[in-house]
Short mmCIF file of C-alpha atoms in Angstrom, two decimals:
data_model
loop_
_atom_site.label_atom_id
_atom_site.label_comp_id
_atom_site.label_asym_id
_atom_site.label_seq_id
_atom_site.Cartn_x
_atom_site.Cartn_y
_atom_site.Cartn_z
CA UNK A 22 67.97 104.05 117.87
CA UNK A 23 67.03 100.36 117.67
CA UNK A 24 69.91 99.28 115.44
CA UNK A 25 73.08 97.40 116.32
CA UNK A 26 75.32 99.52 118.51
CA UNK A 27 79.09 99.15 118.81
CA UNK A 28 81.42 100.85 121.25
CA UNK A 29 83.86 102.40 121.05
CA UNK A 30 83.76 103.64 117.46
CA UNK A 31 87.51 104.14 117.39
CA UNK A 32 90.32 102.67 119.48
CA UNK A 33 94.02 103.43 119.28
CA UNK A 34 96.22 101.20 121.37
CA UNK A 35 99.86 100.40 121.77
CA UNK A 36 101.17 97.04 120.63
CA UNK A 37 100.97 94.51 123.42
CA UNK A 38 97.98 96.07 125.16
CA UNK A 39 94.61 94.38 125.58
CA UNK A 40 91.44 95.85 124.10
CA UNK A 41 87.77 95.03 124.51
CA UNK A 42 84.90 95.98 122.23
CA UNK A 43 81.21 95.86 122.99
CA UNK A 44 78.27 95.08 120.73
CA UNK A 45 74.60 95.61 121.61
CA UNK A 46 72.44 93.76 119.08
CA UNK A 47 68.92 94.53 118.02
CA UNK A 48 66.59 93.58 120.84
CA UNK A 49 65.36 89.96 120.69
CA UNK A 50 67.79 88.98 117.96
CA UNK A 51 69.07 85.55 118.90
CA UNK A 52 72.12 85.40 116.66
CA UNK A 53 75.17 87.63 116.89
CA UNK A 54 78.18 87.69 114.57
CA UNK A 55 81.63 89.24 114.75
CA UNK A 56 83.56 90.06 111.59
CA UNK A 57 86.82 91.80 110.80
CA UNK A 58 87.23 94.02 107.75
CA UNK A 59 90.37 95.56 106.33
CA UNK A 60 90.35 98.40 103.83
CA UNK A 61 88.73 97.47 100.53
CA UNK A 62 88.14 93.85 101.55
CA UNK A 63 85.07 91.85 102.42
CA UNK A 64 84.12 91.14 106.01
CA UNK A 65 86.03 88.13 107.36
CA UNK A 66 84.07 85.86 109.69
CA UNK A 67 85.42 85.62 113.24
CA UNK A 68 82.74 83.97 115.37
CA UNK A 69 79.03 83.78 116.04
CA UNK A 70 76.63 83.12 118.90
CA UNK A 71 73.19 81.59 119.03
CA UNK A 72 71.78 83.16 122.19
CA UNK A 73 74.62 82.75 124.72
CA UNK A 74 76.27 79.77 123.02
CA UNK A 75 79.33 80.37 120.87
CA UNK A 76 78.70 77.97 117.98
CA UNK A 77 81.67 78.58 115.73
CA UNK A 78 85.00 80.29 115.83
CA UNK A 79 87.14 80.89 112.77
CA UNK A 80 90.34 78.86 112.54
CA UNK A 81 92.00 82.09 111.51
CA UNK A 82 91.33 83.46 114.96
CA UNK A 83 94.28 83.11 117.27
CA UNK A 84 94.05 82.32 120.96
CA UNK A 85 94.54 86.02 121.64
CA UNK A 86 90.95 86.62 120.56
CA UNK A 87 88.01 85.76 122.77
CA UNK A 88 84.34 86.63 122.62
CA UNK A 89 81.50 86.29 125.06
CA UNK A 90 77.77 86.78 125.12
CA UNK A 91 77.00 85.96 128.74
CA UNK A 92 73.27 86.54 128.90
CA UNK A 93 72.43 86.18 125.26
CA UNK A 94 72.15 89.92 124.83
CA UNK A 95 75.25 92.12 124.41
CA UNK A 96 78.60 90.66 123.39
CA UNK A 97 82.23 91.57 123.97
CA UNK A 98 85.26 90.84 121.83
CA UNK A 99 88.64 90.96 123.55
CA UNK A 100 92.02 90.98 121.87
CA UNK A 101 94.97 90.28 124.14
CA UNK A 102 98.54 91.37 123.44
CA UNK A 103 97.54 93.32 120.35
CA UNK A 104 99.73 93.26 117.26
CA UNK A 105 99.92 95.71 114.37
CA UNK A 106 98.25 93.11 112.15
CA UNK A 107 95.16 93.35 114.33
CA UNK A 108 94.50 96.86 112.99
CA UNK A 109 91.14 96.65 111.20
CA UNK A 110 87.47 97.47 111.46
CA UNK A 111 85.64 95.06 113.75
CA UNK A 112 82.00 94.61 112.79
CA UNK A 113 79.15 93.17 114.77
CA UNK A 114 75.87 92.00 113.28
CA UNK A 115 72.70 90.44 114.63
CA UNK A 116 69.79 88.53 113.16
CA UNK A 117 66.68 86.65 114.21
CA UNK A 118 66.81 83.00 113.24
CA UNK A 119 63.47 81.25 113.70
CA UNK A 120 62.32 79.26 110.70
CA UNK A 121 64.70 79.72 107.80
CA UNK A 122 66.79 82.81 107.60
CA UNK A 123 66.67 86.51 107.95
CA UNK A 124 69.27 89.06 107.04
CA UNK A 125 71.94 90.23 109.44
CA UNK A 126 71.97 93.86 110.49
CA UNK A 127 75.35 95.46 111.01
CA UNK A 128 76.62 98.05 113.41
CA UNK A 129 78.90 100.92 112.42
CA UNK A 130 81.95 99.01 113.57
CA UNK A 131 84.90 99.67 115.85
CA UNK A 132 88.04 100.80 114.09
CA UNK A 133 91.14 99.50 115.85
CA UNK A 134 94.55 101.01 115.24
CA UNK A 135 97.54 99.33 116.86
CA UNK A 136 100.63 101.53 117.00
CA UNK B 129 82.46 74.58 102.82
CA UNK B 130 80.72 77.77 101.83
CA UNK B 131 82.31 80.28 99.49
CA UNK B 132 81.39 83.36 97.51
CA UNK B 133 83.14 84.80 94.48
CA UNK B 134 82.80 88.30 93.11
CA UNK B 135 84.91 88.16 89.95
CA UNK B 136 85.00 91.90 89.30
CA UNK B 137 86.92 94.22 91.60
CA UNK B 138 85.34 97.23 89.91
CA UNK B 139 82.39 97.92 87.63
CA UNK B 140 82.09 101.22 85.77
CA UNK B 141 78.74 102.31 84.33
CA UNK B 142 77.37 105.53 82.89
CA UNK B 143 74.45 107.09 84.70
CA UNK B 144 71.14 105.93 83.26
CA UNK B 145 72.56 102.68 81.91
CA UNK B 146 71.72 99.26 83.37
CA UNK B 147 74.21 97.74 85.76
CA UNK B 148 75.10 94.19 86.78
CA UNK B 149 77.38 93.12 89.63
CA UNK B 150 78.26 89.44 89.46
CA UNK B 151 78.28 86.87 92.25
CA UNK B 152 78.69 83.10 92.29
CA UNK B 153 78.50 80.87 95.33
CA UNK B 154 79.15 77.40 96.65
CA UNK B 155 77.26 75.75 99.53
CA UNK B 156 76.53 72.21 100.57
CA UNK B 157 72.81 72.67 101.06
CA UNK B 158 70.22 75.16 99.92
CA UNK B 159 71.61 78.69 99.79
CA UNK B 160 70.41 81.80 101.52
CA UNK B 161 71.83 84.68 99.49
CA UNK B 162 72.25 88.35 100.34
CA UNK B 163 73.51 91.60 98.90
CA UNK B 164 74.87 94.41 101.03
CA UNK B 165 76.13 97.89 100.17
CA UNK B 166 78.80 99.88 101.99
CA UNK B 167 79.28 103.61 101.59
CA UNK B 168 82.53 105.27 102.73
CA UNK B 169 82.94 105.27 106.51
CA UNK B 170 79.58 103.55 106.94
CA UNK B 171 78.48 100.12 108.07
CA UNK B 172 77.08 97.49 105.75
CA UNK B 173 73.49 98.06 104.69
CA UNK B 174 71.21 95.22 103.66
CA UNK B 175 69.86 95.47 100.09
CA UNK B 176 68.02 92.24 99.36
CA UNK B 177 67.90 88.51 99.95
CA UNK B 178 66.91 85.24 98.34
CA UNK B 179 65.56 82.51 100.59
CA UNK B 180 63.10 80.60 98.44
CA UNK B 181 60.45 81.21 95.84
CA UNK B 182 60.67 83.56 92.87
CA UNK B 183 64.14 83.64 91.37
CA UNK B 184 63.96 87.40 90.85
CA UNK B 185 64.01 89.31 94.10
CA UNK B 186 63.57 93.04 94.53
CA UNK B 187 65.23 95.14 97.16
CA UNK B 188 66.05 98.63 98.28
CA UNK B 189 66.91 101.61 96.04
CA UNK B 190 65.57 99.91 92.90
CA UNK B 191 68.02 97.01 93.00
CA UNK B 192 67.06 93.46 92.13
CA UNK B 193 68.91 90.16 91.91
CA UNK B 194 68.38 86.98 89.98
CA UNK B 195 68.99 83.59 91.55
CA UNK B 196 70.19 80.95 89.08
CA UNK B 197 70.55 77.55 90.69
CA UNK B 198 72.12 75.80 87.71
CA UNK B 199 74.82 78.46 87.40
CA UNK B 200 75.06 78.96 91.18
CA UNK B 201 74.85 82.69 90.63
CA UNK B 202 73.10 85.61 92.27
CA UNK B 203 73.85 88.69 90.17
CA UNK B 204 72.78 92.14 91.35
CA UNK B 205 71.06 94.35 88.78
CA UNK B 206 69.50 97.74 88.35
CA UNK B 207 67.77 98.96 85.18
CA UNK B 208 69.03 102.55 85.38
CA UNK B 209 72.10 103.49 87.43
CA UNK B 210 72.40 106.64 89.53
CA UNK B 211 75.59 108.43 90.52
CA UNK B 212 74.51 107.89 94.13
CA UNK B 213 74.73 104.12 93.59
CA UNK B 214 78.52 104.42 93.62
CA UNK B 215 79.68 102.30 96.56
CA UNK B 216 81.17 98.95 97.56
CA UNK B 217 78.84 95.98 97.08
CA UNK B 218 79.14 92.64 98.85
CA UNK B 219 77.48 89.36 98.05
CA UNK B 220 77.00 86.92 100.95
CA UNK B 221 75.78 83.36 101.42
CA UNK B 222 74.62 81.10 104.23
CA UNK B 223 73.66 77.48 103.74
CA UNK B 224 70.39 76.08 105.01
CA UNK B 225 72.02 74.39 108.00
CA UNK B 226 71.92 77.84 109.63
CA UNK B 227 75.63 78.43 110.00
CA UNK B 228 77.77 81.50 109.48
CA UNK B 229 77.34 84.08 106.72
CA UNK B 230 80.27 84.28 104.33
CA UNK B 231 81.00 87.43 102.32
CA UNK B 232 82.63 87.94 98.97
CA UNK B 233 85.59 90.24 98.47
CA UNK B 234 83.42 93.06 97.20
CA UNK B 235 82.90 94.96 93.95
CA UNK B 236 83.37 98.68 93.72
CA UNK B 237 80.63 100.20 91.61
CA UNK B 238 81.42 103.53 90.01
CA UNK B 239 78.69 105.44 88.19
CA UNK B 240 79.90 108.32 86.04
CA UNK B 241 77.60 111.27 85.25
#
């Protein structure tokens, strides 16, 4: 499968615990996005990387959230001290930006439930 | 700042009839526009995009979209709806400065037999 891969698919955690999600983008895609989606709503932008550089982070994102893409390939999203409001689907997408734009391809997402 | 508006939460159409899902956008530069579809418990699937050129773009599953610069719109259309088209549809925009992609709130399309 050469699509975007996200792990785990589901995560249940207790409030206050830390969680980490992984995203493996399509090979050679230089841009990687993280989004959050709640039921029936559109994906909400969290952050994106161009290769290993994190170029933008949403102002809605608290300091408890951090993302990395250390070698410009896979990325991790960590949430520290989880809260019930963090329960959502976390989506990763990748695209190849060369001249102009191409579409972003999405993974299946990681569903986080904070209890 | 970029923004996308999908004014209809839900669109109901009879099978075989044409359908339109509306989208308007706001960007500071030239827009790159996208439509995605999401089926229950599935990720977002790319349908079509407008980058430049012909204002009418064709995509997957018989869908097409018309770019209208003066009205800042990018409506999704299909000449003859299928029950299997029932899903959640998202319009998205990125401006030409190559920044983030912003999504609309989504429109639920329901096709009745």
